[in-house]
PDB file of C-alpha atoms in Angstrom:
ATOM      1  CA  MET A   1     -12.406  -9.933  21.977  1.00 40.00           C
ATOM      2  CA  SER A   2     -14.724  -8.743  19.561  1.00 47.00           C
ATOM      3  CA  LYS A   3     -16.834 -10.531  17.009  1.00 66.00           C
ATOM      4  CA  LYS A   4     -17.852  -7.434  15.456  1.00 88.00           C
ATOM      5  CA  SER A   5     -17.109  -6.321  11.861  1.00 93.00           C
ATOM      6  CA  LEU A   6     -15.432  -3.117  11.017  1.00 96.00           C
ATOM      7  CA  ARG A   7     -16.327  -3.784   7.609  1.00 96.00           C
ATOM      8  CA  GLY A   8     -17.407   0.028   5.781  1.00 95.00           C
ATOM      9  CA  LYS A   9     -15.926   2.255   8.808  1.00 97.00           C
ATOM     10  CA  VAL A  10     -13.593   4.337   9.449  1.00 98.00           C
ATOM     11  CA  LEU A  11     -10.766   4.553  12.187  1.00 98.00           C
ATOM     12  CA  LEU A  12      -9.201   7.205  13.127  1.00 97.00           C
ATOM     13  CA  ASP A  13      -6.561   8.095  15.582  1.00 94.00           C
ATOM     14  CA  GLY A  14      -8.220   8.893  19.191  1.00 91.00           C
ATOM     15  CA  GLY A  15      -4.754  10.743  19.805  1.00 87.00           C
ATOM     16  CA  ASN A  16      -3.020   7.815  21.094  1.00 86.00           C
ATOM     17  CA  LEU A  17      -0.642   7.735  17.852  1.00 90.00           C
ATOM     18  CA  VAL A  18       1.796  10.504  18.431  1.00 88.00           C
ATOM     19  CA  GLY A  19       5.083   9.800  16.667  1.00 88.00           C
ATOM     20  CA  SER A  20       3.748   6.650  14.247  1.00 91.00           C
ATOM     21  CA  CYS A  21       2.271   6.436  10.350  1.00 94.00           C
ATOM     22  CA  PHE A  22      -1.198   6.110  11.936  1.00 96.00           C
ATOM     23  CA  HIS A  23      -0.764   9.985  13.584  1.00 95.00           C
ATOM     24  CA  ARG A  24      -4.367  11.303  12.532  1.00 96.00           C
ATOM     25  CA  ALA A  25      -4.993   8.863  10.159  1.00 97.00           C
ATOM     26  CA  VAL A  26      -8.433   8.336   8.835  1.00 98.00           C
ATOM     27  CA  ILE A  27      -8.880   4.844   7.356  1.00 98.00           C
ATOM     28  CA  LEU A  28     -11.495   2.865   5.694  1.00 98.00           C
ATOM     29  CA  ILE A  29     -11.637  -0.291   7.108  1.00 98.00           C
ATOM     30  CA  CYS A  30     -12.439  -2.885   3.570  1.00 98.00           C
ATOM     31  CA  GLU A  31     -12.439  -6.356   4.879  1.00 97.00           C
ATOM     32  CA  HIS A  32     -12.485  -7.405   8.492  1.00 97.00           C
ATOM     33  CA  SER A  33     -12.800 -11.219   9.859  1.00 95.00           C
ATOM     34  CA  PRO A  34     -11.165 -13.162  11.774  1.00 95.00           C
ATOM     35  CA  GLU A  35      -8.156 -13.614   9.325  1.00 96.00           C
ATOM     36  CA  GLY A  36      -7.615 -10.790   9.919  1.00 96.00           C
ATOM     37  CA  ALA A  37      -8.140  -6.576   8.610  1.00 97.00           C
ATOM     38  CA  PHE A  38      -7.536  -4.683   5.493  1.00 98.00           C
ATOM     39  CA  GLY A  39      -8.128  -0.737   5.560  1.00 98.00           C
ATOM     40  CA  LEU A  40      -6.496   1.741   3.307  1.00 98.00           C
ATOM     41  CA  VAL A  41      -5.250   5.474   5.163  1.00 98.00           C
ATOM     42  CA  LEU A  42      -7.905   7.967   3.467  1.00 98.00           C
ATOM     43  CA  ASN A  43      -6.078  11.304   4.040  1.00 98.00           C
ATOM     44  CA  GLN A  44      -2.154  11.028   3.695  1.00 97.00           C
ATOM     45  CA  ARG A  45      -1.665  11.841   0.111  1.00 97.00           C
ATOM     46  CA  GLU A  46       1.827  10.402  -1.318  1.00 95.00           C
ATOM     47  CA  GLY A  47       3.469  13.167  -2.772  1.00 94.00           C
ATOM     48  CA  ARG A  48       2.987  11.991  -6.587  1.00 96.00           C
ATOM     49  CA  VAL A  49       0.282  11.514  -9.027  1.00 96.00           C
ATOM     50  CA  VAL A  50      -1.063   7.982 -10.483  1.00 94.00           C
ATOM     51  CA  GLY A  51       0.841   8.841 -13.182  1.00 92.00           C
ATOM     52  CA  ASP A  52       4.594   8.873 -11.488  1.00 93.00           C
ATOM     53  CA  VAL A  53       3.644   4.971 -11.148  1.00 91.00           C
ATOM     54  CA  LEU A  54       1.781   3.462 -13.783  1.00 86.00           C
ATOM     55  CA  ALA A  55       2.920   3.325 -16.883  1.00 77.00           C
ATOM     56  CA  GLY A  56       0.746   2.212 -19.735  1.00 75.00           C
ATOM     57  CA  GLU A  57      -2.631   3.985 -21.192  1.00 78.00           C
ATOM     58  CA  LEU A  58      -4.440   5.665 -18.246  1.00 82.00           C
ATOM     59  CA  SER A  59      -6.469   8.292 -19.086  1.00 83.00           C
ATOM     60  CA  GLU A  60      -5.384  11.690 -18.260  1.00 86.00           C
ATOM     61  CA  ARG A  61      -7.958  12.218 -15.668  1.00 86.00           C
ATOM     62  CA  LEU A  62      -6.249   8.543 -14.173  1.00 89.00           C
ATOM     63  CA  ARG A  63      -2.392   9.885 -14.584  1.00 90.00           C
ATOM     64  CA  THR A  64      -3.044  13.235 -13.461  1.00 92.00           C
ATOM     65  CA  ALA A  65      -4.591  12.330 -10.282  1.00 93.00           C
ATOM     66  CA  THR A  66      -3.339  11.996  -6.638  1.00 96.00           C
ATOM     67  CA  LEU A  67      -1.725   8.995  -5.472  1.00 97.00           C
ATOM     68  CA  PHE A  68      -2.416   8.248  -1.353  1.00 98.00           C
ATOM     69  CA  ASN A  69      -0.248   6.533   0.781  1.00 97.00           C
ATOM     70  CA  GLY A  70      -2.900   3.679   1.713  1.00 98.00           C
ATOM     71  CA  GLY A  71      -0.509   2.678   4.565  1.00 97.00           C
ATOM     72  CA  PRO A  72       2.884   1.161   5.760  1.00 97.00           C
ATOM     73  CA  VAL A  73       2.031  -2.833   4.226  1.00 97.00           C
ATOM     74  CA  ASP A  74       3.779  -2.957   0.863  1.00 96.00           C
ATOM     75  CA  PRO A  75       3.892  -0.189  -0.883  1.00 94.00           C
ATOM     76  CA  SER A  76       4.284  -1.324  -4.128  1.00 92.00           C
ATOM     77  CA  ALA A  77       1.142  -2.694  -4.496  1.00 93.00           C
ATOM     78  CA  LEU A  78      -1.850  -0.398  -5.684  1.00 94.00           C
ATOM     79  CA  THR A  79      -5.334  -0.878  -4.606  1.00 97.00           C
ATOM     80  CA  TYR A  80      -7.830   1.972  -5.598  1.00 96.00           C
ATOM     81  CA  LEU A  81     -11.662   2.533  -4.556  1.00 97.00           C
ATOM     82  CA  LEU A  82     -14.294   3.239  -6.792  1.00 94.00           C
ATOM     83  CA  THR A  83     -17.646   5.317  -7.301  1.00 94.00           C
ATOM     84  CA  ASP A  84     -20.696   4.849  -9.432  1.00 90.00           C
ATOM     85  CA  ALA A  85     -24.186   5.503 -10.332  1.00 83.00           C
ATOM     86  CA  LEU A  86     -23.617   2.363 -12.094  1.00 80.00           C
ATOM     87  CA  LEU A  87     -21.721   0.165 -10.248  1.00 84.00           C
ATOM     88  CA  LEU A  88     -22.489  -3.371  -9.323  1.00 85.00           C
ATOM     89  CA  ASN A  89     -22.213  -5.551  -6.869  1.00 90.00           C
ATOM     90  CA  PRO A  90     -20.164  -3.479  -4.148  1.00 93.00           C
ATOM     91  CA  ASN A  91     -17.379  -4.987  -2.511  1.00 94.00           C
ATOM     92  CA  VAL A  92     -16.706  -2.776   0.801  1.00 96.00           C
ATOM     93  CA  MET A  93     -19.646  -0.734   1.385  1.00 95.00           C
ATOM     94  CA  PRO A  94     -22.585   0.033  -0.501  1.00 94.00           C
ATOM     95  CA  GLY A  95     -21.985   2.233  -3.565  1.00 94.00           C
ATOM     96  CA  LEU A  96     -18.090   1.247  -3.643  1.00 96.00           C
ATOM     97  CA  SER A  97     -15.917  -1.302  -4.595  1.00 95.00           C
ATOM     98  CA  ARG A  98     -11.851  -1.730  -3.664  1.00 97.00           C
ATOM     99  CA  GLY A  99      -9.476  -3.745  -6.530  1.00 94.00           C
ATOM    100  CA  HIS A 100      -6.487  -4.020  -7.383  1.00 92.00           C
ATOM    101  CA  SER A 101      -6.266  -5.076 -11.254  1.00 88.00           C
ATOM    102  CA  LEU A 102      -4.175  -2.435 -12.846  1.00 85.00           C
ATOM    103  CA  GLU A 103      -5.988  -4.109 -16.600  1.00 85.00           C
ATOM    104  CA  GLU A 104      -9.431  -2.619 -14.710  1.00 86.00           C
ATOM    105  CA  LEU A 105      -8.159   0.622 -13.540  1.00 85.00           C
ATOM    106  CA  ALA A 106      -6.876   1.529 -17.200  1.00 82.00           C
ATOM    107  CA  ASP A 107     -10.041   0.924 -18.049  1.00 82.00           C
ATOM    108  CA  LEU A 108     -12.219   2.860 -15.537  1.00 78.00           C
ATOM    109  CA  GLY A 109     -10.790   5.335 -17.989  1.00 69.00           C
ATOM    110  CA  THR A 110     -12.362   4.397 -21.463  1.00 71.00           C
ATOM    111  CA  SER A 111     -15.459   3.722 -19.880  1.00 71.00           C
ATOM    112  CA  TRP A 112     -16.019   7.009 -17.221  1.00 64.00           C
ATOM    113  CA  SER A 113     -19.256   8.463 -16.511  1.00 78.00           C
ATOM    114  CA  PRO A 114     -20.105  11.596 -14.695  1.00 79.00           C
ATOM    115  CA  SER A 115     -20.724   9.744 -11.873  1.00 84.00           C
ATOM    116  CA  GLN A 116     -17.513   7.882 -11.500  1.00 88.00           C
ATOM    117  CA  GLN A 117     -14.695   8.182  -8.392  1.00 93.00           C
ATOM    118  CA  VAL A 118     -11.636   6.989  -8.379  1.00 94.00           C
ATOM    119  CA  LYS A 119      -8.914   7.054  -5.685  1.00 96.00           C
ATOM    120  CA  VAL A 120      -5.494   5.907  -5.824  1.00 96.00           C
ATOM    121  CA  PHE A 121      -3.817   4.246  -3.245  1.00 98.00           C
ATOM    122  CA  ALA A 122       0.336   2.907  -2.338  1.00 97.00           C
ATOM    123  CA  GLY A 123       0.543  -0.039   0.205  1.00 97.00           C
ATOM    124  CA  TYR A 124      -1.990  -0.481   2.432  1.00 98.00           C
ATOM    125  CA  THR A 125      -2.775  -1.393   6.199  1.00 98.00           C
ATOM    126  CA  GLY A 126      -3.365  -5.094   7.251  1.00 97.00           C
ATOM    127  CA  TRP A 127      -3.675  -6.404  10.938  1.00 97.00           C
ATOM    128  CA  SER A 128      -3.126 -10.319  11.399  1.00 97.00           C
ATOM    129  CA  ALA A 129      -6.025 -12.324  12.950  1.00 96.00           C
ATOM    130  CA  GLY A 130      -6.976 -10.842  16.086  1.00 94.00           C
ATOM    131  CA  GLN A 131      -4.933  -7.842  16.479  1.00 96.00           C
ATOM    132  CA  LEU A 132      -6.922  -5.775  15.007  1.00 96.00           C
ATOM    133  CA  ASP A 133      -9.672  -6.988  18.275  1.00 94.00           C
ATOM    134  CA  GLN A 134      -7.379  -6.360  20.695  1.00 95.00           C
ATOM    135  CA  GLU A 135      -6.326  -2.704  19.578  1.00 94.00           C
ATOM    136  CA  MET A 136      -9.760  -1.864  19.694  1.00 94.00           C
ATOM    137  CA  ILE A 137     -10.234  -3.501  23.461  1.00 93.00           C
ATOM    138  CA  ARG A 138      -6.921  -1.438  24.241  1.00 92.00           C
ATOM    139  CA  GLU A 139      -9.036   1.977  22.644  1.00 91.00           C
ATOM    140  CA  THR A 140      -6.027   2.545  20.069  1.00 92.00           C
ATOM    141  CA  TRP A 141      -8.938   3.702  17.302  1.00 96.00           C
ATOM    142  CA  LEU A 142     -11.991   5.714  17.218  1.00 96.00           C
ATOM    143  CA  THR A 143     -14.927   4.513  14.904  1.00 97.00           C
ATOM    144  CA  HIS A 144     -16.932   6.416  12.771  1.00 97.00           C
ATOM    145  CA  PRO A 145     -19.857   5.268  10.045  1.00 96.00           C
ATOM    146  CA  ALA A 146     -17.906   5.616   6.447  1.00 97.00           C
ATOM    147  CA  SER A 147     -19.660   7.446   3.643  1.00 97.00           C
ATOM    148  CA  LEU A 148     -18.734   8.358   0.060  1.00 96.00           C
ATOM    149  CA  ASP A 149     -18.051  12.157   0.909  1.00 96.00           C
ATOM    150  CA  LEU A 150     -15.663  10.490   3.342  1.00 97.00           C
ATOM    151  CA  VAL A 151     -13.784   8.730   1.022  1.00 98.00           C
ATOM    152  CA  PHE A 152     -13.438  10.986  -1.741  1.00 97.00           C
ATOM    153  CA  HIS A 153     -12.775  14.203   0.623  1.00 96.00           C
ATOM    154  CA  PRO A 154     -11.929  17.216  -1.457  1.00 95.00           C
ATOM    155  CA  GLU A 155      -9.426  18.406   1.215  1.00 96.00           C
ATOM    156  CA  PRO A 156      -8.225  14.880   2.523  1.00 97.00           C
ATOM    157  CA  ASP A 157      -5.633  17.155   5.078  1.00 95.00           C
ATOM    158  CA  ARG A 158      -8.656  18.193   7.026  1.00 96.00           C
ATOM    159  CA  LEU A 159     -10.379  14.720   7.511  1.00 97.00           C
ATOM    160  CA  TRP A 160      -9.428  13.577  10.727  1.00 97.00           C
ATOM    161  CA  ARG A 161     -10.267  17.101  12.252  1.00 96.00           C
ATOM    162  CA  GLN A 162     -13.865  17.542  10.536  1.00 96.00           C
ATOM    163  CA  VAL A 163     -14.686  13.745  11.626  1.00 97.00           C
ATOM    164  CA  LEU A 164     -13.581  14.166  14.909  1.00 96.00           C
ATOM    165  CA  LEU A 165     -16.020  17.396  15.021  1.00 96.00           C
ATOM    166  CA  ALA A 166     -18.783  15.287  13.355  1.00 95.00           C
ATOM    167  CA  LYS A 167     -18.601  13.089  16.726  1.00 94.00           C
ATOM    168  CA  GLY A 168     -19.642  15.385  19.014  1.00 92.00           C
ATOM    169  CA  PRO A 169     -19.030  18.315  20.566  1.00 93.00           C
ATOM    170  CA  HIS A 170     -16.429  16.175  23.703  1.00 92.00           C
ATOM    171  CA  TYR A 171     -14.101  15.343  20.182  1.00 94.00           C
ATOM    172  CA  ARG A 172     -13.591  19.267  20.128  1.00 93.00           C
ATOM    173  CA  LEU A 173     -10.343  19.360  22.340  1.00 92.00           C
ATOM    174  CA  LEU A 174      -8.338  16.281  20.387  1.00 92.00           C
ATOM    175  CA  ALA A 175      -9.623  17.626  16.854  1.00 93.00           C
ATOM    176  CA  ASP A 176      -8.163  21.010  18.207  1.00 91.00           C
ATOM    177  CA  SER A 177      -4.920  19.820  19.432  1.00 88.00           C
ATOM    178  CA  PRO A 178      -1.828  20.674  18.613  1.00 85.00           C
ATOM    179  CA  GLU A 179       0.132  19.245  15.749  1.00 79.00           C
ATOM    180  CA  ASP A 180       2.902  17.660  18.326  1.00 67.00           C
ATOM    181  CA  PRO A 181       1.408  17.845  21.412  1.00 61.00           C
ATOM    182  CA  GLY A 182       4.992  18.757  23.636  1.00 63.00           C
ATOM    183  CA  ARG A 183       4.436  21.986  21.715  1.00 58.00           C
ATOM    184  CA  ASN A 184       1.477  22.910  23.737  1.00 52.00           C
TER     185      ASN A 184
END
């Protein structure tokens, strides 16, 4: 079993998850320990904006921001990722923090800075103790270093393919494969 934490990495569907909610998913691992793992799907839009699910005082920028589907676990739970040049004590990777507090999220609208970026998720992806390690042994996922550019990618629908191509030319066939391999 792997003892190395995947925190701060992204997991990609390596072509084995057709038909699941993780088909072509890019997941940022926010926590990974012997107790389990927590991640957020970076490239699945929810089809709503943050203001559709949060009432209260939100800045226009947050209220109209795209809401992302973080994963199939607890879709009523909201999580956000934040980067800012003024960010102290990042808790996911350098320059990136994760939060759950709705009050703190609302405060972000009033403390806006030009370098601040926020991405909000409904639901999350979770693994119990040892589950992600077993999936890695079975080669369910491909890994890639995370970056702020990937987390806040302007075209999340193209993220899976872009990361595969960045991994090298031997991933090109997978990156260019049809959405439904049965139609090839």
